[in-house]
GROMACS .gro file of C-alpha atoms in nm:
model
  204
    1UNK     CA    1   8.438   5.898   4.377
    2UNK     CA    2   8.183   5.984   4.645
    3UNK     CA    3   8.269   5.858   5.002
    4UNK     CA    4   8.101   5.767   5.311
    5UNK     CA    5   8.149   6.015   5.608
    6UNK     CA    6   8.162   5.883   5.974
    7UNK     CA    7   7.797   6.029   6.008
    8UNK     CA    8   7.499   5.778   5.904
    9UNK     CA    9   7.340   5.868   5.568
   10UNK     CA   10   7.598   6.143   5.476
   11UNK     CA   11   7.807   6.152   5.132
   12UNK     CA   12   8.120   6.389   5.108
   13UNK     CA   13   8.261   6.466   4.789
   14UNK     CA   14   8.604   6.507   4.737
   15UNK     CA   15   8.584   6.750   4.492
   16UNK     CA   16   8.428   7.019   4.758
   17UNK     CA   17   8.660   7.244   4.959
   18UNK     CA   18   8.540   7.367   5.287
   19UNK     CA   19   8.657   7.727   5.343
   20UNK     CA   20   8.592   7.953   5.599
   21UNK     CA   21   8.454   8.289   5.417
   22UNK     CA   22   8.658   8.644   5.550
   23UNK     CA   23   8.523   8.872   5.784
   24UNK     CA   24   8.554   9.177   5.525
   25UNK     CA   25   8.345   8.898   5.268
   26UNK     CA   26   8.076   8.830   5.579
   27UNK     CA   27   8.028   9.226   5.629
   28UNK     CA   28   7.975   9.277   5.279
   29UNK     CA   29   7.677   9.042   5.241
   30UNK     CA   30   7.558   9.210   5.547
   31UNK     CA   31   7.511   9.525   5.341
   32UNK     CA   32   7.288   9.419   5.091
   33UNK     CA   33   7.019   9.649   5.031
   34UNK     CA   34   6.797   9.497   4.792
   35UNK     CA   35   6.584   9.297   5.024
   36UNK     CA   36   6.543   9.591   5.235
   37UNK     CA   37   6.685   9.734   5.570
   38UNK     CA   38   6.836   9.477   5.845
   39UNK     CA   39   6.560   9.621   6.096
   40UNK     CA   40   6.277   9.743   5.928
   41UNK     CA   41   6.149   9.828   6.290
   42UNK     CA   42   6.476  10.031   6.372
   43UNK     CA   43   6.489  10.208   5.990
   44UNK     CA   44   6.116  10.295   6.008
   45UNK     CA   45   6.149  10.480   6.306
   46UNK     CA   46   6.090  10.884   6.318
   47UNK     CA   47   6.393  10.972   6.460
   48UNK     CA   48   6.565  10.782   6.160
   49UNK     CA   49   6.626  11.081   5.957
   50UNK     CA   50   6.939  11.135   5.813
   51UNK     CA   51   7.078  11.405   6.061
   52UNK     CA   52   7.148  11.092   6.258
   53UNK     CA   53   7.384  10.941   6.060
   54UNK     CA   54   7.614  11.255   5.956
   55UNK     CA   55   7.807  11.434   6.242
   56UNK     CA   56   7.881  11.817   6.201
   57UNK     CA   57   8.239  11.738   6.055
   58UNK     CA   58   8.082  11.627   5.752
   59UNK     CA   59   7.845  11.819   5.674
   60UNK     CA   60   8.118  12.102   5.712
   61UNK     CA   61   8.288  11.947   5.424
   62UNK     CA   62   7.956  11.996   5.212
   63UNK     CA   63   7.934  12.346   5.367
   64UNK     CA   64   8.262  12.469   5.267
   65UNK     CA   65   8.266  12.318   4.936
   66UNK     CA   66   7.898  12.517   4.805
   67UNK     CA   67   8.001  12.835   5.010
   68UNK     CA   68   8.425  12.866   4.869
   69UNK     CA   69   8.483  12.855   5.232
   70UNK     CA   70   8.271  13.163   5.381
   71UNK     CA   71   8.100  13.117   5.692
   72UNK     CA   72   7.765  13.187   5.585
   73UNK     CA   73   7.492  13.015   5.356
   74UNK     CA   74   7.159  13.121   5.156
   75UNK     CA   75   6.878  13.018   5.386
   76UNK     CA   76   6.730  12.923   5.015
   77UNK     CA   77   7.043  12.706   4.984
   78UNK     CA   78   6.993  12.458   5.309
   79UNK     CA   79   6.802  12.165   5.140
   80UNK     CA   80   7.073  12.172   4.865
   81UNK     CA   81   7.357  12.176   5.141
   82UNK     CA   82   7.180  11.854   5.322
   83UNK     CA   83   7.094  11.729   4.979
   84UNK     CA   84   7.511  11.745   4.934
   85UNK     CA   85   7.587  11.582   5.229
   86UNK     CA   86   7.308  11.346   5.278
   87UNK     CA   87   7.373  11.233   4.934
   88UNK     CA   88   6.989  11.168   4.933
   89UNK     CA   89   6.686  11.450   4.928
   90UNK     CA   90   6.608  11.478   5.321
   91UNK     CA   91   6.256  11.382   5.399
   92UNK     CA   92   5.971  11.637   5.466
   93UNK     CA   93   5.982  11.593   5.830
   94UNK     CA   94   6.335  11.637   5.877
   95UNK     CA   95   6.301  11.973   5.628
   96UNK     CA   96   6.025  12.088   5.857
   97UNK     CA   97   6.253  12.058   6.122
   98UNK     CA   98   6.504  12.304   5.969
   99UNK     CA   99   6.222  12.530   5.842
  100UNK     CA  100   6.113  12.574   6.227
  101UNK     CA  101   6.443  12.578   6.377
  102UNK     CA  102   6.638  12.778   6.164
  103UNK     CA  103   6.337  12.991   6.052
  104UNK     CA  104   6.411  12.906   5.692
  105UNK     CA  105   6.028  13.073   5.595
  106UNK     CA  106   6.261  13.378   5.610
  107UNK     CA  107   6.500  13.535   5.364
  108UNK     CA  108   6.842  13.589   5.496
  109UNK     CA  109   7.178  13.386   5.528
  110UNK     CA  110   7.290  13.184   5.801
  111UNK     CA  111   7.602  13.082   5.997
  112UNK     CA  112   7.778  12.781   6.060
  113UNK     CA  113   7.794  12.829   6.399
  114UNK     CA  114   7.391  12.876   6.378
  115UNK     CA  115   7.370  12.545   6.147
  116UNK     CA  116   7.556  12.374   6.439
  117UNK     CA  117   7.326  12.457   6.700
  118UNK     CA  118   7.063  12.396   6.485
  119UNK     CA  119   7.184  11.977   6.418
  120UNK     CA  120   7.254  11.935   6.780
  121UNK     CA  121   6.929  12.105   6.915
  122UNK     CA  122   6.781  11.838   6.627
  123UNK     CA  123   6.928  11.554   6.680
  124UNK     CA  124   6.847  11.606   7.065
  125UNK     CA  125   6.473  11.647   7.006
  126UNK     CA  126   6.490  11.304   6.799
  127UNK     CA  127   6.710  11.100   7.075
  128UNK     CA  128   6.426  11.201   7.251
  129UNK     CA  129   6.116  11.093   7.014
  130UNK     CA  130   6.339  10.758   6.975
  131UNK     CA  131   6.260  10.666   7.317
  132UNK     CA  132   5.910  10.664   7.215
  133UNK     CA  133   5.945  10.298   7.027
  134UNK     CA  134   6.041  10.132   7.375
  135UNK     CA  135   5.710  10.153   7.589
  136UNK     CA  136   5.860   9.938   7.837
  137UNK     CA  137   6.189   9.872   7.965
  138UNK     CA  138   6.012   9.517   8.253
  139UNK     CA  139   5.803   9.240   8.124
  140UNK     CA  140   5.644   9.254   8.466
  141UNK     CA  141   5.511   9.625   8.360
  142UNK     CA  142   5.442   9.494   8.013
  143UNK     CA  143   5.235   9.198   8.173
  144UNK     CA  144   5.026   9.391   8.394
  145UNK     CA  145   4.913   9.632   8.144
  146UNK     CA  146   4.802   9.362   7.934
  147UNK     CA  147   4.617   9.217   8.235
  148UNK     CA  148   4.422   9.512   8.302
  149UNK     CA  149   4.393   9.635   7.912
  150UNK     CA  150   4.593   9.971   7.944
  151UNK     CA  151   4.616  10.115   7.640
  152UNK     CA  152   5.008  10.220   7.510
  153UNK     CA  153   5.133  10.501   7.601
  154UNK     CA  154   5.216  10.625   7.233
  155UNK     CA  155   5.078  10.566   6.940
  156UNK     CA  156   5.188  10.414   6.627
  157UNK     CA  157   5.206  10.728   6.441
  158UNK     CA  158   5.459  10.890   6.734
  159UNK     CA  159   5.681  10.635   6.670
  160UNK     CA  160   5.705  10.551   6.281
  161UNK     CA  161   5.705  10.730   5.945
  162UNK     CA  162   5.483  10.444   5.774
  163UNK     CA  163   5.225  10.148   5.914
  164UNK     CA  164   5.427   9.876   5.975
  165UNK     CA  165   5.169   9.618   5.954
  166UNK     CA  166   4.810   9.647   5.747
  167UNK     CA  167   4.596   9.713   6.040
  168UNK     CA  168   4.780   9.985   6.131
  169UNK     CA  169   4.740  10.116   5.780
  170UNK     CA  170   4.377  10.154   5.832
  171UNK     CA  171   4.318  10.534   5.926
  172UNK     CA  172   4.709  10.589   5.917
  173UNK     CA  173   4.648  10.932   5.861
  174UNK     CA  174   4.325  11.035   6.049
  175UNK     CA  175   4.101  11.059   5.748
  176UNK     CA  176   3.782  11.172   5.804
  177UNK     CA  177   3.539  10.878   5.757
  178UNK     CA  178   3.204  10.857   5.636
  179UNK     CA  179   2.965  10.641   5.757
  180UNK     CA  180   2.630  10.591   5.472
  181UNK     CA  181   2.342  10.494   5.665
  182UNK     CA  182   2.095  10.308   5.486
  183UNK     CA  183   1.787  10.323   5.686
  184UNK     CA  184   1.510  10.055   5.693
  185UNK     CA  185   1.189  10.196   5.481
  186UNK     CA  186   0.852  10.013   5.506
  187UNK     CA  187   0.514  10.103   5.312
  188UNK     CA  188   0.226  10.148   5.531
  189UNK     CA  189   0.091   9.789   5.502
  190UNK     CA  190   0.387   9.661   5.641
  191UNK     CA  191   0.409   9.903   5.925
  192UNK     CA  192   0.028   9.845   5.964
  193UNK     CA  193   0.074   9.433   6.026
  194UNK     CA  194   0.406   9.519   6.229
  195UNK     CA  195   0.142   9.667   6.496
  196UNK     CA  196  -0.098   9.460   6.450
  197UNK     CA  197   0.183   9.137   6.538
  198UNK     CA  198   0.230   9.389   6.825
  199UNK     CA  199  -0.132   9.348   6.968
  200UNK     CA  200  -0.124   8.997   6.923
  201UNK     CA  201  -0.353   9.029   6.607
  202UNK     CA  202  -0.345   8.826   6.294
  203UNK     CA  203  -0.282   9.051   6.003
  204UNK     CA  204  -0.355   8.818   5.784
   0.00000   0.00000   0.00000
């Protein structure tokens, strides 16, 4: 039978259990992916590439595994050896990052101790574009740029891979826009009364 709680308008049920849910059982909801990324803001970012989120030791792992342990790679091989690790393709940016770091244009083979250099020198140049997303570290700078209508220091396209809202969609990418004039045509009677209303005439 349902009974009345010591709070007004409240009905507990004895047939409910109150439990408190595990952490382990709390962290696991956390990591549902389906309704997209906990910070859109954060996972949107440039410098949000996957080189991030895999230190050298693992990537090793991959290395070792496609090369039987020798300490060179196929420059042709790369994108499969980040493929491996990442467990995901790596995005064009971060590939064009390779291609112009390592020189990967070129045919050849390349070290580990050259694909080392290469992630750190990477993943320096992206702590670096990171910084971008935070244009100010006081409100009182924040407010007196507003006051006096400074534009931002970066823009959107520094700082994320996609728009993030719709009017930043518009001319995302710098398209070149058209703009179709339609010009106002008159037949020579009209233009003929136009000056006449001019002189203070009646055309009519």
């Amino acid at each position: 039978p349902l009974q009345r709680s010591r709070w007004p308008h409240e009905i507990v049920c004895p047939c409910l259990f109150v439990f408190e849910a595990p952490s382990s059982f709390l962290a696991a909801m956390q990591n549902i992916t389906a309704l997209g990324p906990k910070n859109p803001w954060t996972a949107n970012l440039l410098s949000a590439l996957g080189i991030m989120h895999f230190s050298n030791e693992e990537i090793k792992e991959t290395f070792n595994v496609l090369t039987d342990g020798a300490d060179s790679i196929d420059k042709a091989r790369v994108f499969e050896l980040l493929k491996t690790a990442f467990g995901f393709e790596p995005m064009p940016e971060e590939m064009g990052l390779f291609v112009s770091v390592l020189q990967l244009e070129e045919e050849g083979d390349v070290s580990w101790a050259e694909l080392e250099a290469a992630f750190d020198q990477i993943r320096e140049t992206l702590t670096g574009v990171s910084k971008n997303a935070s244009e100010y570290t006081s409100i009182q700078d924040m407010k007196d740029d507003l006051i006096k209508h400074r534009r931002l220091r970066k823009d959107p396209m520094d700082k994320f891979k996609a728009p993030m809202t719709e009017a930043q969609a518009i001319g995302w990418h710098e398209e070149e826009v058209f703009n179709e004039r339609f010009p106002k045509n008159s037949c020579p009677e009209t233009k003929y009364a136009d000056e006449m209303i001019k002189c203070r005439l009646e055309p009519f």
